[in-house]
Amino acid sequence: MAARTSTFLLPLLHRARPLLLGRKWHHRSPWFSSQSCSRGLSGISPALSPQLAGRSYKELYELSVKEPETFWGSVARERLAWSTAFQQVSDCDLATGRVSWFLGGKLNVSVNCLDVHAAKDPDRVALIWEKDEPGTEERVTYRELLEMTCRLANTLKSLGVQKGDRVAIYMPVSPIAVATMLACARIGAVHTVVFAGFSSEALAGRIQDAQCKVVVTCNQGVRGGRLINLKSTVDTAVKSCPTVQHVLVAQRTDHSVPMGKLDMSLEEAMSRESAECAPEPMDSEDMLFMLYTSGSTGKPKGIVHTQAGYLLYASLTHQYVFDYSPGDVFGCVADIGWITGHSYVVYGPLCNGATTVLFESTPVYPDPGRYWEMVERLRINQFYGAPTAIRLLLKYEESWVKKYDRSSLKTLGSVGEPINHEAWEWFYNVVGDKRCPLVDTWWQTETGGVCIAPRPAEKGAEILPAMAMRPFFGIQPALMGEKGQTLSGNDISGALCISKPWPGMAKTIFGDHQRFVDAYFKPYPGHYFTGDGAHRSEEGYYQITGRMDDVINISGHRLGTAEVEDALDEHPDVPETAVVGISHDVKGEVAFAFVVLKENTAENQEHVIKELRHLVATKIAKYAVPDHFLVVKRLPKTRSGKIMRRILRKIAMQQTESLGDVSTLDDPSVVTEIIQAHKQYRSRLDKE
Ligand code: PRX
């Protein structure tokens, strides 16, 4: 593919010094030593490894779980460029939550994602930035991305950022955001990307927890034709973040923003720096990034991923789950603020030398044909998106899809939440013309990459609709019963655990290792507990049945109901709330809030609810605002004072005939009271 230079980058590139590409240092560099030489020579996206060649997927899977040291050792040696060879493949103990991979090895993630490709093929397109306005895309080559990354890395260094320091990234999907992530990786800093839809308070909470030294942002974001004032959100956030010493501001639009004493123009700072930056050799288990995600209790937790194992797992899954081949254009439309963006917009594709699409817009801007018009224009080969968008799009005429040429598509993928049959069939039949395998991929922030999906599998192997199906190499799923026992046999449901360590798994929760152990390794000793339930079919395939805890999933965004309750409870007129998730035909789930008001506020309900909506939007994000608020006098509680959310969920879902056992309630008459209030609420809604 011919590269067109990004206009966004021109000011930087004009000032670029002679290119470092093709220069001898690459070949003398320790990065191309012993373990990595075959990669340097055999090109991008090599086969699994010569040692493992010629085996069927089934045999490879068997080997990966029976002899993980052989499997992962061989794959890691083959696929990654190391500066120092690792001595030990792994040292893990799931009973205590100790997880270490590729001990003694040193590498640099940015070298693996940039230098190795730029050395071979500098003009290959690394990024296609699909900007908000269709037809205005910009392409960035591996050479350009390497230079941008080095300038950014040098900028961070000049501001005193050192190995291990945390850098917050509050930016929309863009080349400069990707370069910031890679610049951190280059100098050994730890990035924490915060989704640019989070409020200033949510951003501040994350910056404080991570003790970030620097925040990198843009003046504005552009999405669906609207401008979003990112810098002003950062301004508010950093007021309560004493650790922040600098705010770097990239210019996404022409709008000029007030610059305070912490602020600095990112482009100006980069233009003063060299386009070369020596990569920091990192231990396999040094931190690469942290990403905040919701749990069933407490504040969002900073999930920590480290260098080698994460990168290896992201790249291997990217290639084998999506059937990626060199030269393909990979289109994952996730935001970089989520793990899907980390693993399948940035690290997996770039490690494989792919051309990866950065999608800045929305599925319906300027019209519901956006995705498919983009597929035609960019000749996308793999399209990876969320069921919530598919459910939205299938409501429109099929002509929005059919009028565009989708013949470039080879694989379709779905992620983030269960995909219902209707959405799966539409995606497969209408978008893929019954021609492209559709992979429903199950995984989590904590797992680093896809764990259960229909691929890899032999060519032509069956794919069942709306089902994640098969474990990836090295993943050994286990279903657990109510008494904590491992359930054997097929056609059975239980708590989904993974009983062997794999390289992509998270290493800890930043600053709270005990919480990590308690959340993931205590519930089923010796296993990693996912928080999801699953069913194993007659054929031995896995189907995810949904969360087993108080985490809900709104349009693929993971949210703890406790977080929403905490925000609501801050209102002075609200002594108590309970939030549950109920199904929604487009968003998958939405939040339903049961609210108890102080007695004297009863006549002012509408006003309080308006304030509650605002409170959640400012404390968390707009997507977290409950769709429903029901004012009740009391909440159903057990004698020990625990709110029975199970009952509230049934009421909110109008499934009152199957409420289950209510005898443990302190006062079962509460249930009748709430059912009555809910009926009135529904009939009001029906009339509106
Ligand atoms: O409940 C599962 C659901 O999303 C949760 C993980 O959310 P997060 O860490 O934000 O990562 C999302 C992107 C990987 C899981 O515990 N989930 C994810 N993928 C699927 C899914 N549920 C059903 N089917 C899936 N394919």
XYZ file of C-alpha atoms and ligand atoms in Angstrom:
714
model
C 0.000 0.000 0.000
C 1.326 3.415 -0.899
C 1.821 5.679 2.045
C 0.542 9.223 2.052
C 2.186 11.376 4.643
C -0.065 12.502 7.427
C -0.768 16.230 7.365
C -1.116 16.110 11.129
C 2.500 15.032 11.275
C 3.995 17.260 8.640
C 5.349 19.920 10.980
C 7.273 17.227 12.803
C 8.550 15.402 9.789
C 9.868 18.489 8.065
C 12.150 19.016 10.953
C 13.224 15.406 10.978
C 16.916 14.700 10.855
C 18.264 12.155 8.364
C 16.363 8.973 8.840
C 17.838 6.325 10.974
C 16.278 3.594 8.937
C 18.335 1.163 7.016
C 21.346 2.268 9.020
C 23.770 -0.362 10.150
C 23.070 0.058 13.863
C 19.959 -2.003 13.520
C 21.911 -5.000 12.445
C 24.616 -4.562 15.031
C 22.098 -3.821 17.686
C 21.761 -6.226 20.598
C 18.037 -6.202 19.834
C 18.669 -8.563 16.983
C 20.771 -10.989 18.961
C 20.530 -14.732 19.521
C 16.906 -15.470 20.314
C 15.504 -12.965 17.894
C 17.661 -13.459 14.857
C 15.242 -15.744 13.086
C 12.571 -13.105 13.388
C 14.784 -10.465 11.910
C 15.517 -12.709 8.974
C 12.272 -14.490 8.394
C 10.131 -11.395 8.279
C 6.969 -10.223 9.856
C 4.390 -12.515 11.390
C 6.369 -15.701 11.228
C 4.797 -19.090 11.729
C 4.347 -20.138 15.323
C 7.938 -21.388 15.440
C 10.028 -23.858 13.401
C 10.060 -26.202 16.367
C 6.271 -26.352 16.322
C 5.822 -26.444 12.548
C 3.715 -29.065 10.845
C 1.352 -29.734 13.723
C -2.411 -29.413 13.659
C -4.075 -26.810 15.834
C -5.398 -29.569 18.031
C -1.894 -30.926 18.570
C -0.568 -27.445 19.228
C -3.267 -26.811 21.790
C -2.522 -30.126 23.530
C 1.162 -29.240 23.639
C 0.458 -25.725 24.915
C -1.400 -26.988 27.963
C 0.599 -30.150 28.605
C 4.046 -28.685 28.007
C 3.617 -24.946 28.413
C 7.350 -24.401 28.905
C 8.152 -25.964 25.534
C 5.314 -24.198 23.782
C 5.697 -20.687 25.191
C 9.486 -20.856 25.323
C 9.691 -21.701 21.658
C 7.094 -19.116 20.582
C 8.699 -16.349 22.661
C 12.151 -17.059 21.235
C 10.810 -17.061 17.702
C 8.489 -14.078 17.739
C 10.044 -11.456 19.977
C 13.258 -9.488 19.581
C 15.202 -9.799 22.834
C 18.258 -7.860 23.924
C 19.029 -10.480 26.561
C 17.793 -14.047 26.300
C 15.450 -15.285 29.016
C 16.671 -18.114 31.207
C 13.423 -19.493 32.545
C 10.074 -19.656 30.764
C 7.831 -19.215 33.772
C 7.530 -19.189 37.511
C 3.864 -19.169 38.423
C 1.701 -20.311 41.274
C -2.004 -19.676 40.921
C -2.570 -20.649 44.540
C -0.799 -17.464 45.627
C -1.315 -15.339 42.517
C 2.376 -15.310 41.587
C 2.787 -14.944 37.833
C 6.190 -14.475 36.150
C 7.131 -15.162 32.568
C 10.398 -15.207 30.636
C 12.589 -14.592 33.642
C 15.988 -13.059 33.090
C 15.004 -11.832 29.620
C 15.224 -8.212 28.505
C 13.501 -6.536 25.594
C 11.816 -3.336 24.582
C 8.214 -3.371 23.427
C 8.601 -0.344 21.138
C 11.514 -2.026 19.363
C 9.307 -5.037 18.717
C 6.453 -2.846 17.500
C 8.480 -0.380 15.445
C 12.217 -0.803 14.873
C 12.077 -4.378 13.622
C 9.525 -3.428 10.957
C 10.986 -0.030 10.117
C 14.346 -1.717 9.524
C 12.876 -4.080 6.950
C 10.155 -2.023 5.359
C 10.174 1.608 6.496
C 7.432 2.747 4.136
C 4.928 0.145 5.147
C 1.861 1.821 6.590
C 1.616 1.218 10.326
C -1.459 3.325 11.094
C -4.428 4.481 9.091
C -6.034 7.213 11.097
C -9.691 7.109 10.116
C -10.637 10.580 11.285
C -14.126 11.650 12.192
C -14.923 13.064 8.728
C -15.082 10.218 6.199
C -12.491 10.426 3.453
C -9.980 12.462 5.465
C -7.869 9.531 6.640
C -4.154 9.911 7.226
C -1.511 7.239 6.899
C 1.584 6.886 9.065
C 4.425 4.591 8.037
C 6.536 2.526 10.389
C 9.415 4.947 9.833
C 7.266 7.949 10.681
C 5.773 6.295 13.732
C 9.212 5.335 14.984
C 10.413 8.914 14.611
C 7.353 10.356 16.261
C 7.727 7.878 19.113
C 11.398 8.753 19.600
C 10.718 12.494 19.651
C 7.970 11.929 22.159
C 10.166 9.641 24.243
C 12.889 12.297 24.299
C 10.311 14.921 25.271
C 9.167 12.820 28.212
C 12.770 12.243 29.239
C 13.536 15.957 29.065
C 10.670 16.521 31.482
C 12.262 14.146 33.942
C 10.155 11.074 33.240
C 12.144 8.009 34.167
C 11.772 4.274 34.004
C 8.838 3.196 36.181
C 7.189 6.663 36.290
C 3.506 6.761 35.367
C 2.127 8.859 32.526
C -1.622 9.399 32.050
C -2.938 9.568 28.489
C -6.307 11.264 28.043
C -6.636 11.371 24.274
C -8.883 10.137 21.539
C -7.708 7.464 19.127
C -4.960 9.122 17.064
C -1.397 8.513 15.886
C -0.052 10.851 18.536
C -1.825 8.843 21.248
C -0.339 5.605 19.915
C 3.089 7.254 19.752
C 2.671 8.363 23.374
C 1.974 4.797 24.461
C 4.995 3.548 22.541
C 7.181 6.428 23.790
C 6.436 5.358 27.355
C 7.354 1.806 26.405
C 10.576 3.043 24.811
C 11.876 4.704 27.977
C 10.320 2.268 30.431
C 7.625 4.620 31.714
C 4.237 3.114 32.516
C 1.235 4.473 30.673
C -2.277 4.566 31.934
C -4.709 5.467 29.190
C -7.946 6.924 30.517
C -10.903 6.686 28.124
C -11.534 10.234 26.899
C -15.228 9.948 27.787
C -14.515 9.802 31.525
C -15.313 12.829 33.657
C -12.675 15.023 35.283
C -13.347 13.410 38.631
C -12.914 9.898 37.254
C -9.726 11.037 35.507
C -8.417 12.642 38.705
C -9.113 9.465 40.696
C -7.039 7.434 38.266
C -4.188 9.969 38.117
C -4.079 10.091 41.911
C -4.112 6.329 42.314
C -1.361 5.897 39.718
C 0.567 8.954 41.009
C 1.189 10.140 37.471
C 3.950 12.648 36.841
C 2.764 13.742 33.409
C -0.590 13.915 31.634
C -0.739 13.884 27.833
C -3.907 15.194 26.227
C -5.323 17.066 23.212
C -6.870 20.501 23.046
C -10.108 18.948 21.812
C -11.518 15.670 20.602
C -13.754 15.298 17.544
C -16.414 12.618 17.480
C -19.566 12.276 15.456
C -19.177 15.881 14.252
C -19.011 17.194 17.812
C -16.096 18.836 19.558
C -15.137 17.620 23.015
C -13.108 19.889 25.269
C -10.569 17.448 26.610
C -8.044 19.990 27.849
C -10.555 21.711 30.119
C -11.453 18.321 31.647
C -7.760 17.771 32.331
C -7.440 21.284 33.812
C -10.139 20.475 36.343
C -8.721 17.042 37.090
C -5.120 18.092 37.725
C -6.187 20.662 40.323
C -6.549 17.755 42.729
C -3.498 15.823 41.507
C -0.351 17.126 43.222
C 1.900 14.514 41.595
C 1.345 15.984 38.108
C 4.308 18.138 37.071
C 3.523 18.640 33.382
C 0.573 18.524 31.020
C 1.466 18.013 27.357
C -1.190 19.260 24.966
C -1.427 18.026 21.367
C -3.362 20.108 18.878
C -6.195 18.106 17.304
C -8.208 21.114 16.118
C -7.489 24.771 15.349
C -9.103 25.872 18.566
C -6.602 27.443 20.952
C -6.931 26.642 24.620
C -5.624 28.626 27.592
C -2.239 27.285 28.674
C -1.426 27.257 32.383
C 1.874 26.870 34.167
C 1.923 23.078 33.935
C 1.031 23.086 30.246
C 3.237 22.700 27.209
C 2.505 22.283 23.513
C 3.361 18.705 22.627
C 4.202 19.452 18.996
C 6.528 22.292 19.947
C 8.270 20.218 22.583
C 8.696 17.307 20.151
C 10.097 19.514 17.411
C 13.017 20.391 19.686
C 13.905 16.756 20.235
C 15.905 14.237 18.271
C 14.153 11.582 16.176
C 16.353 8.925 17.695
C 16.021 7.547 21.187
C 17.875 4.541 22.507
C 15.381 1.977 23.777
C 15.526 1.095 27.453
C 16.159 -2.615 27.966
C 13.273 -3.789 30.130
C 12.980 -6.917 32.251
C 10.221 -9.198 31.028
C 8.251 -8.519 34.182
C 8.709 -4.738 34.422
C 5.429 -2.861 34.168
C 4.315 -1.876 30.661
C 0.977 -0.272 31.414
C -1.898 -0.140 33.801
C -5.513 0.168 32.865
C -8.337 0.885 35.259
C -11.339 -1.373 35.203
C -14.386 -1.942 37.361
C -14.851 -4.667 39.912
C -17.860 -5.685 41.954
C -16.791 -3.589 44.931
C -14.806 -0.461 45.578
C -13.123 1.917 43.196
C -11.872 0.897 39.734
C -8.669 -1.077 39.992
C -5.435 -0.415 38.124
C -4.784 -3.691 36.340
C -1.067 -4.077 35.673
C 0.363 -5.690 32.554
C 4.050 -6.297 32.058
C 6.300 -6.454 29.025
C 7.152 -9.726 27.353
C 4.273 -12.040 28.211
C 1.645 -9.422 27.389
C 3.204 -8.523 24.056
C 3.681 -12.124 23.035
C 0.106 -13.017 23.899
C -1.362 -9.944 22.171
C 0.598 -10.643 18.991
C -0.073 -14.376 18.903
C -3.807 -13.971 19.462
C -3.951 -11.144 16.924
C -2.502 -13.408 14.282
C -4.261 -16.680 15.040
C -7.706 -15.637 16.259
C -8.249 -13.225 13.372
C -6.273 -15.158 10.781
C -4.087 -12.149 10.144
C -1.580 -12.396 7.262
C 1.194 -9.964 6.359
C -0.161 -7.122 4.248
C -3.646 -7.242 5.764
C -5.363 -4.063 6.935
C -6.654 -4.761 10.426
C -9.695 -2.755 11.497
C -10.463 -2.870 15.199
C -12.860 -0.004 15.929
C -12.328 0.018 19.705
C -11.087 3.069 21.586
C -7.540 2.944 22.943
C -9.018 3.745 26.358
C -10.042 0.101 26.708
C -8.028 -3.108 26.692
C -9.329 -4.005 23.211
C -7.663 -0.869 21.898
C -4.423 -1.697 23.706
C -4.159 -5.273 22.467
C -5.806 -5.119 19.019
C -5.407 -1.534 17.844
C -1.891 -1.013 19.147
C 0.305 -3.772 20.557
C -0.853 -6.960 18.790
C -1.058 -5.536 15.250
C 2.102 -3.422 15.517
C 4.126 -6.295 16.937
C 3.015 -8.270 13.865
C 3.957 -5.457 11.492
C 0.347 -4.943 10.470
C -1.417 -1.897 9.116
C -3.837 -1.031 11.889
C -6.839 1.290 11.638
C -7.438 3.991 14.275
C -11.150 4.752 14.218
C -11.985 8.171 15.627
C -15.670 8.345 14.762
C -18.930 6.553 15.617
C -20.826 3.790 13.781
C -23.582 6.188 12.706
C -21.603 9.256 11.642
C -22.435 10.695 9.211
C -24.857 7.829 8.558
C -25.313 4.138 9.446
C -23.156 3.093 6.491
C -19.968 4.489 8.068
C -18.274 1.199 8.967
C -18.910 -0.392 5.573
C -18.005 2.689 3.572
C -14.744 2.699 5.536
C -14.218 -1.022 4.849
C -14.570 -0.312 1.115
C -12.366 2.790 1.130
C -9.553 1.346 3.276
C -9.878 -2.246 1.971
C -10.119 -3.597 5.506
C -9.448 -7.335 5.844
C -10.406 -7.987 9.468
C -13.197 -6.029 11.089
C -13.436 -6.271 14.893
C -16.216 -4.477 16.766
C -18.744 -4.599 19.577
C -22.190 -6.235 19.551
C -23.805 -3.016 20.785
C -22.883 -1.277 17.509
C -24.110 -4.240 15.477
C -27.445 -4.206 17.333
C -27.773 -0.525 16.577
C -26.950 -0.909 12.881
C -29.206 -3.864 12.184
C -32.192 -1.627 12.867
C -31.462 0.245 9.638
C -32.055 -0.826 6.044
C -29.645 -3.465 4.745
C -28.854 -1.161 1.858
C -26.583 0.806 4.237
C -24.353 -2.255 4.157
C -25.009 -3.674 0.711
C -24.177 -0.568 -1.244
C -20.529 -0.824 -0.211
C -17.973 -3.305 -1.483
C -16.982 -5.584 1.370
C -15.040 -8.097 -0.678
C -11.801 -7.231 1.165
C -13.205 -8.659 4.421
C -11.794 -12.014 5.509
C -12.664 -12.253 9.201
C -15.273 -10.567 11.380
C -14.873 -10.341 15.138
C -17.044 -9.444 18.097
C -15.948 -8.508 21.611
C -16.876 -7.033 24.950
C -20.262 -8.531 25.748
C -22.416 -11.458 24.743
C -23.517 -11.254 21.122
C -27.142 -12.299 20.732
C -28.243 -14.548 17.869
C -29.971 -11.802 15.892
C -26.860 -9.614 15.914
C -24.581 -12.556 15.115
C -26.731 -13.647 12.149
C -26.961 -10.105 10.757
C -23.229 -9.534 11.105
C -22.450 -12.889 9.477
C -25.129 -12.910 6.756
C -25.492 -9.265 5.808
C -22.054 -7.808 6.494
C -19.988 -10.943 5.807
C -22.225 -12.310 3.035
C -22.009 -15.726 4.788
C -18.450 -15.809 3.533
C -16.294 -14.570 6.410
C -15.760 -16.508 9.617
C -17.250 -14.502 12.514
C -15.320 -14.948 15.739
C -17.024 -14.158 19.034
C -14.025 -13.471 21.261
C -14.228 -13.730 25.019
C -11.609 -12.088 27.191
C -11.062 -9.362 29.792
C -8.812 -6.461 30.759
C -7.137 -8.905 33.107
C -6.459 -11.606 30.510
C -4.458 -9.325 28.183
C -5.773 -10.996 25.032
C -8.452 -13.306 23.671
C -8.852 -16.486 25.717
C -11.847 -18.203 24.156
C -12.867 -17.857 20.493
C -13.757 -20.038 17.516
C -10.245 -19.575 16.114
C -7.585 -20.839 15.838
C -9.007 -23.965 14.262
C -8.382 -25.969 11.131
C -9.648 -24.429 7.917
C -13.327 -25.154 7.536
C -13.791 -26.170 11.195
C -17.310 -25.345 12.347
C -18.198 -22.058 13.982
C -21.393 -22.018 15.974
C -23.338 -18.744 16.145
C -23.035 -16.508 19.185
C -20.504 -18.692 20.925
C -16.886 -18.160 21.936
C -16.269 -21.920 21.642
C -12.592 -22.889 21.878
C -9.793 -22.017 24.313
C -6.728 -20.341 22.829
C -3.302 -21.960 23.091
C -2.325 -22.370 26.710
C -5.780 -21.594 28.091
C -7.313 -24.343 30.161
C -10.864 -23.370 31.126
C -12.546 -24.985 34.121
C -16.142 -24.700 35.270
C -16.685 -24.670 39.010
C -19.735 -25.667 40.998
C -21.383 -23.947 43.924
C -19.287 -25.849 46.453
C -16.075 -24.873 44.708
C -15.651 -28.236 42.991
C -14.424 -28.587 39.398
C -17.315 -29.709 37.209
C -16.401 -32.457 34.804
C -18.255 -33.613 31.728
C -20.139 -31.682 29.107
C -23.498 -29.937 28.883
C -22.830 -28.249 32.197
C -22.735 -24.690 33.567
C -20.575 -23.131 36.258
C -18.237 -20.340 37.278
C -15.635 -19.841 34.559
C -12.062 -20.216 35.771
C -8.749 -20.709 34.016
C -6.608 -23.311 35.668
C -3.219 -22.753 34.071
C -1.233 -19.523 33.858
C -0.724 -17.932 30.430
C 1.689 -15.169 29.397
C -0.939 -12.450 28.841
C -2.409 -12.542 32.313
C -2.313 -9.447 34.509
C 0.321 -9.349 37.207
C -1.249 -7.349 39.981
C -3.520 -4.448 40.874
C -1.417 -1.326 41.195
C -0.737 -0.613 44.854
C -2.984 -3.406 46.124
C -1.649 -6.864 45.442
C -3.847 -8.342 48.154
C -6.968 -7.172 46.321
C -5.606 -8.905 43.222
C -5.170 -12.162 45.101
C -8.544 -11.871 46.817
C -10.496 -11.054 43.662
C -8.997 -13.570 41.261
C -7.287 -16.392 43.148
C -9.094 -16.778 46.473
C -12.589 -17.722 45.219
C -11.373 -21.010 43.659
C -7.934 -21.804 45.071
C -5.412 -22.776 42.411
C -7.457 -21.184 39.616
C -7.907 -17.746 38.088
C -11.561 -16.734 38.541
C -12.976 -14.640 35.720
C -16.162 -13.348 37.363
C -18.159 -14.794 34.447
C -20.361 -17.845 34.233
C -20.169 -20.237 31.281
C -21.784 -23.314 29.806
C -19.825 -26.197 28.272
C -21.850 -27.711 25.466
C -22.247 -31.383 24.484
C -19.394 -30.867 22.015
C -17.142 -29.321 24.682
C -17.539 -25.749 23.396
C -17.785 -22.774 25.743
C -20.614 -20.291 25.839
C -20.330 -17.305 28.171
C -23.482 -16.753 30.205
C -22.577 -13.379 31.788
C -21.143 -11.851 34.944
C -21.724 -13.566 38.247
C -20.936 -10.479 40.310
C -22.193 -6.900 40.536
C -20.446 -5.812 37.374
C -22.622 -4.750 34.459
C -21.832 -4.134 30.842
C -23.335 -1.066 29.154
C -22.619 -0.932 25.415
C -19.528 -3.030 26.072
C -18.351 -0.672 28.844
C -17.682 -2.486 32.074
C -19.130 -0.808 35.148
C -19.435 -1.766 38.818
C -22.897 -1.080 40.198
C -21.158 -0.126 43.457
C -19.446 2.782 41.673
C -22.796 4.157 40.538
C -24.272 3.685 44.013
C -21.326 5.526 45.558
C -21.933 8.462 43.216
C -25.689 8.527 43.916
C -25.221 8.225 47.669
C -23.269 11.470 47.698
C -26.482 13.388 47.153
C -27.531 14.945 50.485
C -31.178 13.893 50.048
C -30.347 10.287 49.250
C -29.611 8.011 52.188
C -29.505 4.797 50.207
C -29.575 3.341 46.699
C -29.261 0.017 44.925
C -28.275 -0.260 41.290
C -28.779 -3.327 39.118
C -28.280 -4.093 35.428
C -31.236 -4.966 33.209
C -31.204 -6.033 29.581
C -31.524 -3.519 26.797
C -31.964 -4.351 23.115
C -29.156 -2.107 21.850
C -26.874 -1.399 24.805
C -26.944 -4.983 26.081
C -27.492 -3.788 29.623
C -28.460 -0.531 31.285
C -28.398 0.530 34.915
C -31.628 0.653 36.919
C -31.371 2.658 40.151
C -33.632 2.121 43.165
C -33.430 5.261 45.248
C -34.529 5.948 48.800
C -35.123 9.645 49.493
C -35.208 11.493 52.775
C -38.801 11.941 53.867
C -39.111 15.674 53.328
C -37.834 15.486 49.733
C -40.652 13.302 48.383
C -42.447 16.136 46.554
C -39.204 17.231 44.932
C -38.439 13.882 43.277
C -38.019 15.002 39.680
C -35.505 17.622 40.676
C -33.475 15.202 42.785
C -33.402 12.643 39.966
C -32.119 15.296 37.598
C -29.355 16.061 40.068
C -28.597 12.367 40.435
C -28.146 12.008 36.672
C -25.750 14.932 36.703
C -23.883 13.491 39.663
C -23.165 10.181 37.905
C -22.153 11.944 34.685
C -19.680 14.166 36.522
C -18.351 11.547 38.914
C -17.993 8.740 36.370
C -19.100 9.256 32.755
C -22.248 9.846 30.761
C -22.622 6.211 29.759
C -22.851 5.252 33.438
C -26.005 7.330 34.087
C -28.859 4.912 34.883
C -31.638 4.738 32.300
C -34.162 4.198 35.073
C -34.692 5.729 38.512
C -37.369 4.409 40.818
C -37.958 6.091 44.142
C -38.839 3.535 46.824
C -39.449 3.825 50.556
C -37.128 0.989 51.533
C -34.803 -1.563 49.974
C -35.108 -5.335 50.461
C -32.508 -6.417 53.007
C -31.515 -9.609 54.761
C -31.522 -9.724 58.533
C -27.834 -8.948 58.485
C -28.531 -5.781 56.475
C -27.349 -6.934 53.025
C -29.346 -5.501 50.110
C -30.797 -8.328 47.993
C -30.040 -7.005 44.517
C -31.079 -10.327 42.991
C -34.696 -9.534 43.901
C -34.472 -5.962 42.667
C -33.129 -7.166 39.341
C -36.054 -9.562 38.932
C -38.508 -6.776 39.697
C -36.798 -4.378 37.290
C -36.821 -7.073 34.588
C -40.540 -7.703 35.292
C -39.863 -11.316 36.252
C -41.778 -11.231 39.507
C -43.205 -14.720 39.057
C -39.709 -16.158 39.638
C -38.452 -14.066 42.556
C -37.002 -17.114 44.321
C -36.603 -17.428 48.044
C -37.546 -14.238 49.895
C -37.745 -15.807 53.320
C -34.305 -14.532 54.350
C -35.533 -10.945 54.043
C -35.889 -8.939 57.175
C -39.348 -7.816 56.074
C -40.708 -9.578 52.965
C -43.542 -7.030 52.611
C -40.940 -4.633 51.116
C -41.059 -6.750 47.973
C -44.785 -6.166 47.390
C -44.238 -2.476 48.007
C -41.475 -2.241 45.392
C -43.353 -4.363 42.836
C -46.260 -1.952 43.181
C -44.063 1.117 42.747
C -42.375 -0.478 39.740
C -45.724 -1.258 38.076
C -46.743 2.363 38.409
C -43.402 3.477 37.002
C -43.772 1.172 33.983
C -47.293 2.306 33.247
C -46.094 5.916 33.384
C -43.321 5.003 30.922
C -45.803 3.254 28.605
C -47.960 6.364 28.499
C -45.046 8.673 27.673
O -18.334 -10.335 31.147
C -17.349 -10.505 30.168
C -17.568 -9.508 29.057
O -16.739 -8.396 29.333
C -16.008 -8.624 30.552
C -14.631 -8.039 30.434
O -14.749 -6.649 30.264
P -13.454 -5.784 29.989
O -12.422 -6.108 30.990
O -13.898 -4.378 29.876
O -12.934 -6.288 28.595
C -13.753 -6.184 27.482
C -13.000 -6.478 26.229
C -12.171 -7.681 26.243
C -15.986 -10.127 30.682
O -15.761 -10.520 32.022
N -17.203 -10.067 27.752
C -16.123 -9.774 27.010
N -16.163 -10.441 25.839
C -17.275 -11.197 25.850
C -17.938 -10.968 27.070
N -19.075 -11.594 27.393
C -19.580 -12.449 26.498
N -19.006 -12.730 25.304
C -17.866 -12.124 24.932
N -17.327 -12.377 23.756
